[in-house]
Short mmCIF file of C-alpha atoms and ligand atoms in Angstrom, two decimals:
data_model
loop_
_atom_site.label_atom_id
_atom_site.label_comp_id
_atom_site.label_asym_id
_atom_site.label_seq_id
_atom_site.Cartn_x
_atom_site.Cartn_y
_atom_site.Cartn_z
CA UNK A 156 89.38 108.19 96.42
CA UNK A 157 89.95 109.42 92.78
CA UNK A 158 91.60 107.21 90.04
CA UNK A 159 93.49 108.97 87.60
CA UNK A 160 94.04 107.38 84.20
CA UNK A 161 97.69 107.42 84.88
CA UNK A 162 97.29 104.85 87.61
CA UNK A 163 95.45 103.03 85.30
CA UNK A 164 98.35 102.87 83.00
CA UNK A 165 100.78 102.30 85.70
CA UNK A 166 99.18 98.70 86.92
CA UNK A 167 99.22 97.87 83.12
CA UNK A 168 102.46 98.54 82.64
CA UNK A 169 102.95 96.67 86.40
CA UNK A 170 101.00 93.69 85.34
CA UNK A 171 98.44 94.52 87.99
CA UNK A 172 95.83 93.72 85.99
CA UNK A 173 92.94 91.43 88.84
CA UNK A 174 90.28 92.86 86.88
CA UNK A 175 90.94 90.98 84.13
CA UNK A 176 88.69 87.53 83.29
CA UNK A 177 90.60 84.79 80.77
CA UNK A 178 86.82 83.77 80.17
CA UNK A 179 83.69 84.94 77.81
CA UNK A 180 81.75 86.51 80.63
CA UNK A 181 79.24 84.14 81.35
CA UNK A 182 76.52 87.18 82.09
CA UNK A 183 77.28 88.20 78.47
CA UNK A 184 76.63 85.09 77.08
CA UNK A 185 73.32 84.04 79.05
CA UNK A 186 71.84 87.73 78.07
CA UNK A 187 73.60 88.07 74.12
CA UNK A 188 70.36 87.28 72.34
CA UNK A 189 68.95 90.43 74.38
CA UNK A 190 71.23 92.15 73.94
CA UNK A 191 71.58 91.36 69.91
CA UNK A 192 67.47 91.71 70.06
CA UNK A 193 68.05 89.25 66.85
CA UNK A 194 69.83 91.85 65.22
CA UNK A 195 72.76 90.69 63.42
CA UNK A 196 76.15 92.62 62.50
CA UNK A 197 75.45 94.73 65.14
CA UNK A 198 78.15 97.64 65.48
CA UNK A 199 78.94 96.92 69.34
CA UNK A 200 80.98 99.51 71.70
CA UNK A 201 82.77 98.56 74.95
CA UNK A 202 84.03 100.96 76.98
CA UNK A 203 87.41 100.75 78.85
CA UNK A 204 87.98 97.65 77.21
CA UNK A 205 91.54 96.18 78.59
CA UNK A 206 92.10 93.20 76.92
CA UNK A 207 88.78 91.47 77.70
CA UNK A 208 88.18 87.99 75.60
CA UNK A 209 84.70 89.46 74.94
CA UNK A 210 85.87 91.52 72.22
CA UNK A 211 86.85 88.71 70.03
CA UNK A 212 83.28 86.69 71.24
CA UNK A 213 81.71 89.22 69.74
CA UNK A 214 83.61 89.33 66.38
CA UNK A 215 83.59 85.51 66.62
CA UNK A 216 79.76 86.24 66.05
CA UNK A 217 80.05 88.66 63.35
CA UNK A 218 79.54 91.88 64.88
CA UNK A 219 81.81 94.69 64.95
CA UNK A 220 83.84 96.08 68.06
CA UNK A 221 84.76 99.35 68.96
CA UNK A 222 86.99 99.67 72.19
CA UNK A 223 88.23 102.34 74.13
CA UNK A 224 91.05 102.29 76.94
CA UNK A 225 94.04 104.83 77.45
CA UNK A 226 96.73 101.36 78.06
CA UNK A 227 98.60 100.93 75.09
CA UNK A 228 99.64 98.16 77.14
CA UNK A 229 96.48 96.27 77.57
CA UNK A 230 95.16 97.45 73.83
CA UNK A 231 98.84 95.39 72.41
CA UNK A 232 98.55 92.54 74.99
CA UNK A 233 94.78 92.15 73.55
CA UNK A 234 95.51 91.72 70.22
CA UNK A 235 98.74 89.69 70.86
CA UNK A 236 97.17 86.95 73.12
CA UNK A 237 94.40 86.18 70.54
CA UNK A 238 96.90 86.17 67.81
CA UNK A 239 95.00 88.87 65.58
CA UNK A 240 96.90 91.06 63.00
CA UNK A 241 96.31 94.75 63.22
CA UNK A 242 97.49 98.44 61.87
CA UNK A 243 97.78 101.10 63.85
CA UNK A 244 96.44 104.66 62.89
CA UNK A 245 96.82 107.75 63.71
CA UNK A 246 93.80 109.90 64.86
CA UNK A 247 94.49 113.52 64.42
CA UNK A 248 90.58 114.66 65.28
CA UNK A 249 91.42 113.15 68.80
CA UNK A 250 93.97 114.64 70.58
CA UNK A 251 96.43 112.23 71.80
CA UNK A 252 94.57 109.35 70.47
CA UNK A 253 96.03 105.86 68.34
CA UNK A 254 93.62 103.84 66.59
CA UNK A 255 94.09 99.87 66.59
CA UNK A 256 92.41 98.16 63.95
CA UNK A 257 92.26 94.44 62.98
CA UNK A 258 93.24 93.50 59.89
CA UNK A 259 89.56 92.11 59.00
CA UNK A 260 88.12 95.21 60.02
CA UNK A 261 86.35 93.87 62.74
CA UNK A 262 87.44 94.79 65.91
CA UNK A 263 89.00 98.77 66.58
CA UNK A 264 90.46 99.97 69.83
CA UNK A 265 91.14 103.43 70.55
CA UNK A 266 93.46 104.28 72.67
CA UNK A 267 92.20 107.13 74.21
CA UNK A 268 90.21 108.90 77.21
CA UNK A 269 87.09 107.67 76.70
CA UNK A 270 85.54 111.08 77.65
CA UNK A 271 86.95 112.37 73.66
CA UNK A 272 84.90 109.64 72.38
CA UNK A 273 82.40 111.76 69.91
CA UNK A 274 79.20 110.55 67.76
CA UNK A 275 80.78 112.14 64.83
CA UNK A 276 84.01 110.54 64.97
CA UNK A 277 83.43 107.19 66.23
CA UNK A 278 79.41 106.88 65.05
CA UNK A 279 76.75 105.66 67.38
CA UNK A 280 76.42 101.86 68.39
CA UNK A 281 73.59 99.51 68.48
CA UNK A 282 75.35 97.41 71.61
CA UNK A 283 77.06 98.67 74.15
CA UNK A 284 78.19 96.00 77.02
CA UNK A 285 79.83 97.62 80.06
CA UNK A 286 81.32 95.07 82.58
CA UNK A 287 84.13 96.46 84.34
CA UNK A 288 83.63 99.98 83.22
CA UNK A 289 80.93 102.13 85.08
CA UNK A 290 81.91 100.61 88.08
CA UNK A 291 85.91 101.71 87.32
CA UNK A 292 84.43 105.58 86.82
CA UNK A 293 85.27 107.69 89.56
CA UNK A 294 82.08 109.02 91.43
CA UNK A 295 82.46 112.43 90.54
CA UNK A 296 82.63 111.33 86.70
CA UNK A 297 79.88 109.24 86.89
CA UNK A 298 77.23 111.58 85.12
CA UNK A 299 79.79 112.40 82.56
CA UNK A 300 80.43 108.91 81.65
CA UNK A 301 76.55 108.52 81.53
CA UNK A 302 76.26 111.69 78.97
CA UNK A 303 79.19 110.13 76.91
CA UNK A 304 77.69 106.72 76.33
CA UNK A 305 74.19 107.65 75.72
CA UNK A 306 75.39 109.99 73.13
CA UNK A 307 77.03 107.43 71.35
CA UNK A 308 73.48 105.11 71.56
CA UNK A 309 71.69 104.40 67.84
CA UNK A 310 67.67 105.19 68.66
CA UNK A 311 67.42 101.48 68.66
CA UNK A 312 70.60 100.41 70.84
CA UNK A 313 70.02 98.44 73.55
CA UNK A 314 72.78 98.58 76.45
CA UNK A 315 73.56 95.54 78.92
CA UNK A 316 75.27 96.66 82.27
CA UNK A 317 76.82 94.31 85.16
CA UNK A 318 76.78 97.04 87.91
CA UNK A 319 78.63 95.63 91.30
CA UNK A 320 77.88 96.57 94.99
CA UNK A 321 79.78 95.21 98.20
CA UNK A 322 81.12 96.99 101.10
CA UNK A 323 84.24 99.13 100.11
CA UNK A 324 85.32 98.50 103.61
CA UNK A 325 85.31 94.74 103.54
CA UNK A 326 86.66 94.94 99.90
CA UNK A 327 89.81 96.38 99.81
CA UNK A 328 91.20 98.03 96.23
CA UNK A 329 89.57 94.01 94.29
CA UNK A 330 87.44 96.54 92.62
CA UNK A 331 87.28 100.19 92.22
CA UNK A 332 83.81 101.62 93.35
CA UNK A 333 80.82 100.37 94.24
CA UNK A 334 77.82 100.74 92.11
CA UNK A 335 74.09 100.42 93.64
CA UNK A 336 71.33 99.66 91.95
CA UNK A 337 69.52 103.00 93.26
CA UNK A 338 72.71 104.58 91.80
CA UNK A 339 72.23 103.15 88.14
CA UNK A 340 68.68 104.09 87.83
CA UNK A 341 69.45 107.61 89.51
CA UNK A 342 72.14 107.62 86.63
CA UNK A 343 70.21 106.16 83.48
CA UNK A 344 66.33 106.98 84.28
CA UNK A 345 66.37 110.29 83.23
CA UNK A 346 67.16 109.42 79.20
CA UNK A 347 67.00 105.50 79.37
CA UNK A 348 64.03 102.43 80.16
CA UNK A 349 65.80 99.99 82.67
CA UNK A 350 65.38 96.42 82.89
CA UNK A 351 66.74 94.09 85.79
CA UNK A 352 68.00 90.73 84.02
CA UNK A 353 69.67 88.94 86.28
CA UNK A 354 71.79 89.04 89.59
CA UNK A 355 73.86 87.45 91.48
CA UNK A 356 76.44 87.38 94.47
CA UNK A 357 79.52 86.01 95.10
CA UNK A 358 82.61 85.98 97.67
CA UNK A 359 86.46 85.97 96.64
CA UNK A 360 89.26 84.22 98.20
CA UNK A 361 91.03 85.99 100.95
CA UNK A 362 88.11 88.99 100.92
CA UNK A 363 85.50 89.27 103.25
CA UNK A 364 83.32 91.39 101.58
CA UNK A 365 80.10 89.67 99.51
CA UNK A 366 79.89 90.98 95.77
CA UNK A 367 76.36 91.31 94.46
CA UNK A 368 76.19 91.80 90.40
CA UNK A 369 73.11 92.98 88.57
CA UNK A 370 72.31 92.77 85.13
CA UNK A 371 70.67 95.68 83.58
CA UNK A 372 69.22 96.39 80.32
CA UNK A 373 68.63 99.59 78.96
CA UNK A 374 67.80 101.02 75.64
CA UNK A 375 66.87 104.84 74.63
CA UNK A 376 63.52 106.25 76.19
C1 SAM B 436 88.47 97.64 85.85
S1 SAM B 436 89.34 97.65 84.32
C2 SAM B 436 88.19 96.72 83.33
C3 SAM B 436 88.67 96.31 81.97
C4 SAM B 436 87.68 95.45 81.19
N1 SAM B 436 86.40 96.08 81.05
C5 SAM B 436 87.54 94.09 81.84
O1 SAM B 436 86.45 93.79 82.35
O2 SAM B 436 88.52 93.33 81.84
C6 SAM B 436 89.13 99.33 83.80
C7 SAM B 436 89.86 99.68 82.51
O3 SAM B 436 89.55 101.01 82.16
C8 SAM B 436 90.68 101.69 81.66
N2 SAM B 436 90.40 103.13 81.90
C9 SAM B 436 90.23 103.74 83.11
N3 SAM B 436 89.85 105.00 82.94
C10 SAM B 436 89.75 105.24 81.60
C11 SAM B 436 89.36 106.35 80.81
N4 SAM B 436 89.01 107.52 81.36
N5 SAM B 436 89.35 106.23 79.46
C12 SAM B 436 89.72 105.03 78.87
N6 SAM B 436 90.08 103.94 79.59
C13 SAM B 436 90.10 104.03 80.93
C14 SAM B 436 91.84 101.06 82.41
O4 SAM B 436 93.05 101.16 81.72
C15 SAM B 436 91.37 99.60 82.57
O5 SAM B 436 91.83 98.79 81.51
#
């Protein structure tokens, strides 16, 4: 099974949107001073953002957010629901890309493919949190996606990860793919140190398949 990003934008446009969590992750929050490594206005990127509440967490704290989805949908609905003015920008160095920007400056969205997302464009990060994201990447775009956010890592960026196995089988279409811990360290050895934070497991209504999340972070080797 391959997810194209048009499907994505159809269950946004649907209101299909289960992924979605009307709470501060509390994963985020129990590892943040790791991940912040008591650095503060930190310039944090999160990948295929939606319209996660983590965004504004993090500007709530004074950092600065960069996020990246291709739903204009979700990107408006975002800023919307918190009630936070923005402009919207052209970007003519990314193809097909708009630019959403609060008016304080502090959190950006692109909407784009994040696979346009350049160093030189968008500058390199000293966060990145990915919940929802890896795990949303179609297998065969997996290294890809790993070559794309480590480009866009500052030497001293450290990288928190919730990676998500279960049986696809038992699971149904609740989440996209399953990501194994073997698979992250296959994916992130080669350029990144890995740390094991935290996990944990846990069962949805109606599902019979058992979810088990681990916490990873990683920072430049
Ligand atoms: C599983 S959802 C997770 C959203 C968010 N991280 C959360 O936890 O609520 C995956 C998101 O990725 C976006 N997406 C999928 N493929 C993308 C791509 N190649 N580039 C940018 N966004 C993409 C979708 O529109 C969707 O909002």
């Amino acid at each position: 099974m391959a997810l194209s990003t048009e499907y994505w934008m159809s269950s946004w446009k649907a209101g299909d949107i289960v992924f979605h969590n009307d709470f501060i992750y509390p994963m985020l929050q129990k590892h943040a001073e790791k991940l912040f490594d008591n650095q503060s206005n930190c310039r944090v990127f999160v990948p295929l953002c939606g319209k996660s509440l983590d965004m504004k967490w993090f500007a709530d704290l004074g950092h600065s957010v960069v996020g990246v989805d291709v739903s204009e949908v979700g990107i408006l609905s975002f800023f919307e629901d918190q009630g936070i003015e923005y402009v919207k920008e052209s970007v003519p160095e990314i193809q097909g890309a708009t630019r959403y920007k609060s008016k304080d400056g502090k959190i950006t969205i692109y909407k784009a493919n994040l696979f346009s997302m350049k160093k030189d464009i968008i500058g390199d990060f000293d966060c990145i949190w990915d919940n929802g994201s890896l795990v949303a990447i179609n297998k065969q775009d997996r290294q890809k996606y790993v070559s794309t956010l480590t480009s866009l890592m500052a030497d001293s960026c450290r990288y928190l990860l919730i990676a998500l196995d279960f049986d696809p089988i038992k699971s149904g279409v609740l989440h996209p793919f399953d990501v194994p811990n073997s698979v992250v360290k296959e994916l992130y050895e080669p350029t990144c140190t890995l740390e094991k934070l935290d996990a944990s497991s846990y069962r949805v209504h109606g599902r019979e398949a058992v979810y088990y999340e681990t916490v990873f972070l990683m920072k430049p080797k």
